[in-house]
Short mmCIF file of C-alpha atoms in Angstrom, two decimals:
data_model
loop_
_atom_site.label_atom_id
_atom_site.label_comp_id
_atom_site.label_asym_id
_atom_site.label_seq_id
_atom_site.Cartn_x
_atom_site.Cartn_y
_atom_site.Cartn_z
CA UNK A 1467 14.31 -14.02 2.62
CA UNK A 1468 14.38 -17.52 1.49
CA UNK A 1469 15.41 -19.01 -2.30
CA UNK A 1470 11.13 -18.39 -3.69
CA UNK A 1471 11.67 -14.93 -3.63
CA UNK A 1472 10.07 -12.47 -6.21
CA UNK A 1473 11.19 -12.34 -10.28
CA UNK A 1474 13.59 -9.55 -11.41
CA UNK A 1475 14.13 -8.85 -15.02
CA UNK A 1476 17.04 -8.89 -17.14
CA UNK A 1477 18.77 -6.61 -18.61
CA UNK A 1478 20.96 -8.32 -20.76
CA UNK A 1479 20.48 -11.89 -22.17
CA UNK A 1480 22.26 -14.70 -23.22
CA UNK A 1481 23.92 -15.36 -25.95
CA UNK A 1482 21.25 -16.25 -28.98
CA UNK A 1483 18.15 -16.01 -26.18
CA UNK A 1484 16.18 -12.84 -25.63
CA UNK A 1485 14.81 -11.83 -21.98
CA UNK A 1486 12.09 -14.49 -21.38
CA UNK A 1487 9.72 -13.68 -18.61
CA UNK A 1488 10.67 -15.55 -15.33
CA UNK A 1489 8.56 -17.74 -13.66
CA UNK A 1490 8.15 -18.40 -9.88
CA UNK A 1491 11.95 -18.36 -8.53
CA UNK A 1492 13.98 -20.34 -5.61
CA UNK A 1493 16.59 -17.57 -5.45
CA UNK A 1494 16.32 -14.05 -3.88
CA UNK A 1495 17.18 -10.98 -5.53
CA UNK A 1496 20.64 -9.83 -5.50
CA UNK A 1497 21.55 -5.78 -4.44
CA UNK A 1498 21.95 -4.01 -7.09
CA UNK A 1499 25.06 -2.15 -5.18
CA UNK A 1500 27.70 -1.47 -7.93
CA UNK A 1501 30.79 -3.57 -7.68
CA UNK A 1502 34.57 -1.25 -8.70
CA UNK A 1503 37.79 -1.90 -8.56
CA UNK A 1504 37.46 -0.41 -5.39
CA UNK A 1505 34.90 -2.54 -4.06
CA UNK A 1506 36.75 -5.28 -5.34
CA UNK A 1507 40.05 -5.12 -4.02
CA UNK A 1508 38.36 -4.89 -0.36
CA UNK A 1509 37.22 -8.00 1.98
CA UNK A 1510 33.15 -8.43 1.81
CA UNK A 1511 31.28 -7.35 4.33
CA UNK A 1512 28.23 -9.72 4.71
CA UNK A 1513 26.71 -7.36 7.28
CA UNK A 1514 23.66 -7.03 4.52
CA UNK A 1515 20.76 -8.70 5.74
CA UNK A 1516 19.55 -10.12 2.79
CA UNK A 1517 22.66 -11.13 1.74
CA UNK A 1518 23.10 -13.18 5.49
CA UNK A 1519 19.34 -14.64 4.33
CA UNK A 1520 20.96 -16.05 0.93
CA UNK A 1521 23.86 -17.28 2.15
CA UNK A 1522 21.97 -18.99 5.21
CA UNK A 1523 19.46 -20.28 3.04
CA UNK A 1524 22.13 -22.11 0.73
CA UNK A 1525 24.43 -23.25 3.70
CA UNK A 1526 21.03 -24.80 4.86
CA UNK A 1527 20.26 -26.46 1.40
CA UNK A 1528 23.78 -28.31 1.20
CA UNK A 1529 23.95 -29.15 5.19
CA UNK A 1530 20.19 -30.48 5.13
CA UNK A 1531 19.07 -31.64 1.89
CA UNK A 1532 22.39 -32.66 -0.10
CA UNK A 1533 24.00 -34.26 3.23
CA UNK A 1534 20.42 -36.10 3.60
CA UNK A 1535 20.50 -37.37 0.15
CA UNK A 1536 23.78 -38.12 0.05
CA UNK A 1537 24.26 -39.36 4.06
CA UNK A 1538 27.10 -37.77 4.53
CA UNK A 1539 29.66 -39.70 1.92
CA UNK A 1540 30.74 -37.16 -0.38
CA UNK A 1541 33.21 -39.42 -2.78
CA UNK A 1542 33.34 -37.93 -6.09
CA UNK A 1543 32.77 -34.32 -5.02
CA UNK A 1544 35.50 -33.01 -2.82
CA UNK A 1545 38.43 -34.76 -1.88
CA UNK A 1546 38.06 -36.04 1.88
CA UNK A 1547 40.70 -37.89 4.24
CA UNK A 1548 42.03 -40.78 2.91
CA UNK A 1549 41.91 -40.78 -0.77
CA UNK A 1550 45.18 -42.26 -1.35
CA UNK A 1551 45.18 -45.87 -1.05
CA UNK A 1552 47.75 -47.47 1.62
CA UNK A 1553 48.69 -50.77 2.96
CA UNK A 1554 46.55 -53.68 3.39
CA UNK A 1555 45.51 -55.66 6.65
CA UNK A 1556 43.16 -58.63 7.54
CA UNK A 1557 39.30 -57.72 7.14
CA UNK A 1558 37.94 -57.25 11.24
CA UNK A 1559 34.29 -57.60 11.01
CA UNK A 1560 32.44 -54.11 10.31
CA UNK A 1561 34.93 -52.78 7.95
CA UNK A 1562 33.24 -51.53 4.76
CA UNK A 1563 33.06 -54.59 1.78
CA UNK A 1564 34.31 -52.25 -0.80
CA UNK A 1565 37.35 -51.96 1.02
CA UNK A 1566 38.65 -55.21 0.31
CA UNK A 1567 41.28 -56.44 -1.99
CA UNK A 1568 40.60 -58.82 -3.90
CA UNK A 1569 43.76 -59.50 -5.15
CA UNK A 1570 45.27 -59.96 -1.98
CA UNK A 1571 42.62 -61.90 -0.65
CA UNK A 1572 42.82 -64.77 -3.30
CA UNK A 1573 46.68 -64.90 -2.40
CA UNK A 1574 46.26 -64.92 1.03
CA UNK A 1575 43.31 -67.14 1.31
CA UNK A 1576 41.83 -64.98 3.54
CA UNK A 1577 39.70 -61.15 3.68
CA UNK A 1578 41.98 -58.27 3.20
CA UNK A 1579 41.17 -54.68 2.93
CA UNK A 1580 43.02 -51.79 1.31
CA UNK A 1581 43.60 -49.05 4.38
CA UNK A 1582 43.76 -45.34 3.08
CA UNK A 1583 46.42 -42.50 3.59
CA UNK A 1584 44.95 -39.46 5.59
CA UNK A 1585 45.28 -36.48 3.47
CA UNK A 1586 46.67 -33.34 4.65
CA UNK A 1587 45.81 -29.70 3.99
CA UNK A 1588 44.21 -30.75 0.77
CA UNK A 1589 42.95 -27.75 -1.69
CA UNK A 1590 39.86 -27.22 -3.55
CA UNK A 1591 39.47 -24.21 -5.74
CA UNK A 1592 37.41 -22.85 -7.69
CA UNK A 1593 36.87 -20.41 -10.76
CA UNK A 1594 33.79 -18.66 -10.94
CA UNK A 1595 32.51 -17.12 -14.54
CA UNK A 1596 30.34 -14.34 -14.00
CA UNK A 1597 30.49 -12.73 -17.49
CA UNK A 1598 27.24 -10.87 -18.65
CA UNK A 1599 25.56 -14.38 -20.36
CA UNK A 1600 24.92 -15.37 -16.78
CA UNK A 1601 22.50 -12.79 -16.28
CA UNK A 1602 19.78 -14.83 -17.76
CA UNK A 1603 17.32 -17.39 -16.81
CA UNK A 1604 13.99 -18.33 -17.85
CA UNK A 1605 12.76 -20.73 -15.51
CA UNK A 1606 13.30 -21.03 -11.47
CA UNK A 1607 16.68 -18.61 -11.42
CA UNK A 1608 18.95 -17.26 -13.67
CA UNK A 1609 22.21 -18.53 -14.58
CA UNK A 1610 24.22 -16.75 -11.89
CA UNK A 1611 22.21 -18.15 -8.80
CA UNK A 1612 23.35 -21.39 -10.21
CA UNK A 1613 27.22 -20.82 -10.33
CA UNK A 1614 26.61 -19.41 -6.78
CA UNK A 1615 24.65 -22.40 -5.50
CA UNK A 1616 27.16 -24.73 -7.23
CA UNK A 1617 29.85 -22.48 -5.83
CA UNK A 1618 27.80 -23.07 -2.28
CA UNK A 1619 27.88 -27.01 -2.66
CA UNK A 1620 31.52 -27.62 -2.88
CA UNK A 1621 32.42 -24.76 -0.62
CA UNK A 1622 30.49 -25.44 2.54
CA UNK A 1623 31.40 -29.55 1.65
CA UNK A 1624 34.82 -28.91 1.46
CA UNK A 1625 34.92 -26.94 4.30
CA UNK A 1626 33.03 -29.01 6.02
CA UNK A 1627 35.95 -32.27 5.81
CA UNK A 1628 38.60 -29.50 6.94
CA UNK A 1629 39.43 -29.01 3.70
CA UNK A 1630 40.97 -25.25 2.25
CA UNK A 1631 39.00 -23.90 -0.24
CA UNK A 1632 40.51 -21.04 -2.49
CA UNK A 1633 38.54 -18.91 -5.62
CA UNK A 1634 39.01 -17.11 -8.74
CA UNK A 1635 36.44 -14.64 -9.61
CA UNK A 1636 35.80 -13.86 -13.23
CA UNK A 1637 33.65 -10.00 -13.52
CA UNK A 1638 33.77 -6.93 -15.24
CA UNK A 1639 37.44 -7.75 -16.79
CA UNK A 1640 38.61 -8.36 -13.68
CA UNK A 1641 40.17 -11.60 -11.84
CA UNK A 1642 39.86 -11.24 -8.08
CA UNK A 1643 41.74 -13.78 -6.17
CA UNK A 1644 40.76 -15.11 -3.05
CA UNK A 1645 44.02 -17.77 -1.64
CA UNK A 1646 42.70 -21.27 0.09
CA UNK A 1647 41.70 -20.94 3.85
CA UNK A 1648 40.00 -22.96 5.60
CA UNK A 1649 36.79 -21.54 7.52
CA UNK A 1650 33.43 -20.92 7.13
CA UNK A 1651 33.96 -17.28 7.14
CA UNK A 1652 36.47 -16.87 4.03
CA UNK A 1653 34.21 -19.04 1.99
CA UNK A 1654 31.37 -16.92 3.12
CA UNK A 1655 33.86 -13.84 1.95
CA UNK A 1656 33.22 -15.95 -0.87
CA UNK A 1657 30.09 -16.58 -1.13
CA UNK A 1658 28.89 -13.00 -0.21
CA UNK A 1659 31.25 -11.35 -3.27
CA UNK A 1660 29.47 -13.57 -5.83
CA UNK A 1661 26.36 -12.74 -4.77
CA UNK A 1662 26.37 -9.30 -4.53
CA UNK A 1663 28.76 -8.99 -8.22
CA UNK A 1664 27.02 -6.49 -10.15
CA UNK A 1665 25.18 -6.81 -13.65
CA UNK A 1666 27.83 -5.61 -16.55
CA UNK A 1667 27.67 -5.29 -20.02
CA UNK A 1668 31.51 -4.49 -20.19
CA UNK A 1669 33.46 -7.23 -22.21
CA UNK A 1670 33.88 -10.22 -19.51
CA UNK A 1671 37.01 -11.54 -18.04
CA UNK A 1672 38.96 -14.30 -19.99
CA UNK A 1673 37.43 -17.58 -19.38
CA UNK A 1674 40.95 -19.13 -20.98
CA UNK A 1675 42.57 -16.28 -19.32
CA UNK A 1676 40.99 -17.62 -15.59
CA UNK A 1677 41.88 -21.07 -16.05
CA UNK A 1678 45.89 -20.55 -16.76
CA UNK A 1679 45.82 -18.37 -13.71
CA UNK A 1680 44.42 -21.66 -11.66
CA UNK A 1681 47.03 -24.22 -13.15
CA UNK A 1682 49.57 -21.23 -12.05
CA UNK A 1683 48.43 -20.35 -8.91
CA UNK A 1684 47.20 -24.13 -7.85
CA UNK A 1685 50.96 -26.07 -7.20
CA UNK A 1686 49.67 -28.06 -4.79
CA UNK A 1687 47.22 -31.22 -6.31
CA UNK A 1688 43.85 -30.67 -5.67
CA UNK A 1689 40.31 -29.97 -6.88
CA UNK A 1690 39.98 -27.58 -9.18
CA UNK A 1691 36.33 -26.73 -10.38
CA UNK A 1692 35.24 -24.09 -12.80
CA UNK A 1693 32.03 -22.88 -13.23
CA UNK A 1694 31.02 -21.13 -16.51
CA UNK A 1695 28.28 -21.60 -19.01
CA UNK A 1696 31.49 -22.42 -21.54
CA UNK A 1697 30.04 -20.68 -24.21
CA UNK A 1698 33.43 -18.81 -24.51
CA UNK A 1699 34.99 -18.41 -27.90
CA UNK A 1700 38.39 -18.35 -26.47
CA UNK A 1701 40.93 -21.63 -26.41
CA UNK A 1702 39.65 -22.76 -23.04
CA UNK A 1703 39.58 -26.65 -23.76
CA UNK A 1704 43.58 -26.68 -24.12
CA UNK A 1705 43.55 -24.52 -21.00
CA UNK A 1706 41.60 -27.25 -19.06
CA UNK A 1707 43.62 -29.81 -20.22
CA UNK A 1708 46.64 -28.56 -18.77
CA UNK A 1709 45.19 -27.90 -15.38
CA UNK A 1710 44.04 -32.09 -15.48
CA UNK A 1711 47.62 -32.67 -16.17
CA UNK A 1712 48.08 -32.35 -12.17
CA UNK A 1713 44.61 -32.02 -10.57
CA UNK A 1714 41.09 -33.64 -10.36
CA UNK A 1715 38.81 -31.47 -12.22
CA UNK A 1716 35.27 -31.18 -12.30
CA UNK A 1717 33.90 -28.50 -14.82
CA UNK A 1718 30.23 -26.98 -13.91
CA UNK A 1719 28.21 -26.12 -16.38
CA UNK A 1720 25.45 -24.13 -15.96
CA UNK A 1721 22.29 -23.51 -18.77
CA UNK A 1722 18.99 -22.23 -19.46
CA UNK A 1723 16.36 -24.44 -21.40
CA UNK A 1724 15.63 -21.51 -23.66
CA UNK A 1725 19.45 -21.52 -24.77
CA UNK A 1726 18.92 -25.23 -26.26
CA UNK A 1727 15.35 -24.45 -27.87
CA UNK A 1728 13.03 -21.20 -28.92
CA UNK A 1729 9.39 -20.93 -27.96
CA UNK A 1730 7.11 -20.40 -30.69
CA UNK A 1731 6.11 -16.77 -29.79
CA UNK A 1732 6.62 -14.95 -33.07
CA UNK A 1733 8.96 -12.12 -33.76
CA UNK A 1734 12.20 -12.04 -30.85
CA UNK A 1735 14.79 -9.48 -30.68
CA UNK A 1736 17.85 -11.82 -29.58
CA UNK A 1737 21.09 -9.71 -28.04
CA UNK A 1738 24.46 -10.67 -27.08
CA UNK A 1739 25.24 -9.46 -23.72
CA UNK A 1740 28.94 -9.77 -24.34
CA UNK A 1741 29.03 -7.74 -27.64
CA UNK A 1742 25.81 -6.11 -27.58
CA UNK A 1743 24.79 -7.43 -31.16
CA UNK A 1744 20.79 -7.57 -31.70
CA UNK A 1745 18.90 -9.58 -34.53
CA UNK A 1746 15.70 -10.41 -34.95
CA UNK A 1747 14.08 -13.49 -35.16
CA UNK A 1748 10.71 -15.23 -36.67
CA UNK A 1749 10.36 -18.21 -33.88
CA UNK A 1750 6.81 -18.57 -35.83
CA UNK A 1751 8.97 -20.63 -38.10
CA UNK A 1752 9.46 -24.18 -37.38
CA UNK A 1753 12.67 -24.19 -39.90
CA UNK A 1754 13.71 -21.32 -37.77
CA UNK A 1755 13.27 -23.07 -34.46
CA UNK A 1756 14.51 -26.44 -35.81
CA UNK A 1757 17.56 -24.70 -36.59
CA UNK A 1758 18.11 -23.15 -33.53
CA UNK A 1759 17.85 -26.21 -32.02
CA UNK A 1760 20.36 -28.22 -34.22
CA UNK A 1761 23.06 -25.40 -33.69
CA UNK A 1762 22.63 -25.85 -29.56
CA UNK A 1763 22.38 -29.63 -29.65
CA UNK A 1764 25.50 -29.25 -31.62
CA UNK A 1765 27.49 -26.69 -29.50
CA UNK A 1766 26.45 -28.20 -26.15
CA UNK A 1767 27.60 -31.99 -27.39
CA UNK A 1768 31.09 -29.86 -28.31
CA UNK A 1769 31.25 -28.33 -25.16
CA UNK A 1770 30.99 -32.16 -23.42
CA UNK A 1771 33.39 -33.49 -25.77
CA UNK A 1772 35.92 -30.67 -24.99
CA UNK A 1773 35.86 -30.94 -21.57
CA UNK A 1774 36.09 -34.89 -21.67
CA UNK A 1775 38.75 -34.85 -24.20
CA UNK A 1776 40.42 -32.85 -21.31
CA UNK A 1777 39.97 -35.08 -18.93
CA UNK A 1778 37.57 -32.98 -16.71
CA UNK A 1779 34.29 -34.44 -15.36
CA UNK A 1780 31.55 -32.90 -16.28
CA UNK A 1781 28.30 -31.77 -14.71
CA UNK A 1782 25.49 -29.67 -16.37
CA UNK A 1783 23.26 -27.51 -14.33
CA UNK A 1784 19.93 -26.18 -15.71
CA UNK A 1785 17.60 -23.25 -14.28
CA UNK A 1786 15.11 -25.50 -14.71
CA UNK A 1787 15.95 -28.61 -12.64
CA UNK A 1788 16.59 -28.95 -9.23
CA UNK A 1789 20.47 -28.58 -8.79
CA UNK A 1790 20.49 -30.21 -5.45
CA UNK A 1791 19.01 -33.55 -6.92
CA UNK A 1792 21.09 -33.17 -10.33
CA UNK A 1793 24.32 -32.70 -7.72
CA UNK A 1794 23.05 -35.94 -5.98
CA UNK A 1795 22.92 -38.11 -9.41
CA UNK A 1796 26.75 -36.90 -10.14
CA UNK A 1797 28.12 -37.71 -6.77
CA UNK A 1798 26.27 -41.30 -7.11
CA UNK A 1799 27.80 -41.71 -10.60
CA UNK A 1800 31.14 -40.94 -9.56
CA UNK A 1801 30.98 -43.03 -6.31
CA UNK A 1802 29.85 -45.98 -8.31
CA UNK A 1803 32.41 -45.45 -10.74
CA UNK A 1804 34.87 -44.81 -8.06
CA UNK A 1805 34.21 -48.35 -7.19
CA UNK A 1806 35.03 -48.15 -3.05
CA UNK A 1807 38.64 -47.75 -3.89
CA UNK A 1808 38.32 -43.79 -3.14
CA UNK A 1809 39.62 -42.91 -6.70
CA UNK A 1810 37.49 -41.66 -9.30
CA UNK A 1811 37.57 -42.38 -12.59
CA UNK A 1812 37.17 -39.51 -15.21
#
């Protein structure tokens, strides 16, 4: 089964959206196999053949397409071997340009480049929001395939440099904890549980909550990455600042187009997933839609601001862009800003 598989409907939808039909879809449908604490608290099997078909079908779209864009150099979205900047030594010819040091070339009168420390053992982890508002999408998937796919991109990249990669799953008031190994088969363990998480409309894990338990369990530096659509009411800016106090972190954030503006298709039902509060709307009015629009503009630009004030870089997913090319433009970005020197700027 490959990511154009068929449309499934929603049963709950985001916050201020209603269940939009979807159109033609990149992700397969997920089992609909119930996920308890039992289920939980056990390893995954990924026996399931559509689940292998996922899973192979995203390993493929990060080893093929993302390493083809990107040509292997990864700067700005894992941490790879030698990040930390060493001593310096007279340019040979072939070493890379951006390596030299400039500084140390106009005192010595001659090319120097900056060598790197090899990193050891280094840690990426991630934290993984899959409250009930990610059960929604209007366009090519829903909300959850993305955290899954982004989930995907820094796992099998990370794992691919030799890297550990560790995970916090946030469902059905639940935290479940998978420590950093390195391996293809724990981050398929991974993979495979976020996948198959069932839909809920039980109130959702802490967000705030999620991200304290990764500055606590994290003491080593590292990555950290969380993936959410942020449209938590709890405290989780001050949460994310403390976790940048010690690590790189890159915040995902994933949307839906229909969560920034409303079709004009007359009278909606909207629901909260999380609280299960309905109201109806009149999207034939273009005071009403205008609004609506306003109030997103407005919470998304918070929700940048937030995580920048942080110091957390920042990349926004949307179900109806192509993540892979999206991930592409934000390693670029950070590479230039990294400026060769293997460091990246937030």
């Amino acid at each position: 089964m490959a990511w154009s598989c068929r449309t499934r409907p929603s049963p709950a939808t985001s916050p201020q959206t209603t269940s939009w039909p979807a159109s033609s879809r990149r992700f397969p449908a997920r089992s609909s196999s119930t996920s308890t604490p039992e289920t939980m608290s056990r390893h995954p099997s990924i026996d399931d053949p559509t689940t292998r078909d996922v899973l192979r079908q995203l390993e493929l779209d990060v080893t093929i397409r993302l390493d083809g864009l990107l040509q292997g150099d990864y700067l700005g979205l894992v941490p790879g071997h030698g990040s930390e900047p060493g001593e310096t030594r007279r340019y040979i010819a072939g070493d890379d340009v951006r390596r030299i040091d400039w500084n140390v070339t106009a005192r010595m009168q001659e090319p120097f480049v900056r060598q790197s420390i090899a990193d050891r053992e280094l840690e990426t982890r991630m934290l993984v929001d899959l409250s009930p508002s990610l059960d929604f999408g209007t366009a090519w998937c829903e909300k959850r395939d993305l955290a899954l796919a982004a989930a995907g991109a820094v796992g099998f990249l990370t794992q691919r440099v030799g890297n550990r990669i560790g995970a916090i799953l946030l469902h059905d008031g639940q935290m479940r904890d998978f420590p950093p190994r390195q391996g293809r088969d724990h981050l398929m363990a991974i993979l495979h549980e976020i996948n198959q998480a069932d839909r809920i409309d039980t109130t959702p894990a802490s967000l705030s909550g999620g991200i304290r338990r990764l500055t606590k369990s994290a003491r080593r530096a590292g990555l950290m990455v969380v993936i959410s659509d942020f449209m938590s009411t709890e405290p989780w800016p001050e949460e994310l600042r403390r976790l940048s106090l010690r690590h790189e972190v890159l915040a995902i954030e994933v949307v839906d187009p229909r969560e920034l503006e409303l079709p004009n298709v007359g009278l909606i039902t909207l629901r909260d997933p999380e609280t299960g509060r309905t109201r109806d709307i009149n999207t034939g009015r273009p005071a009403v839609r205008e609004a609506y629009a306003a109030a997103a503009s407005t919470q998304r630009t918070e929700i940048a601001n937030r995580m920048r004030e942080a110091g957390a870089s920042h990349l926004q997913l949307s179900t109806d862009r192509d993540w892979v090319l999206d991930l592409v433009r934000f390693v670029a970005l950070r590479r230039k800003q990294a400026g060769g020197t293997g460091r990246v700027k937030s």
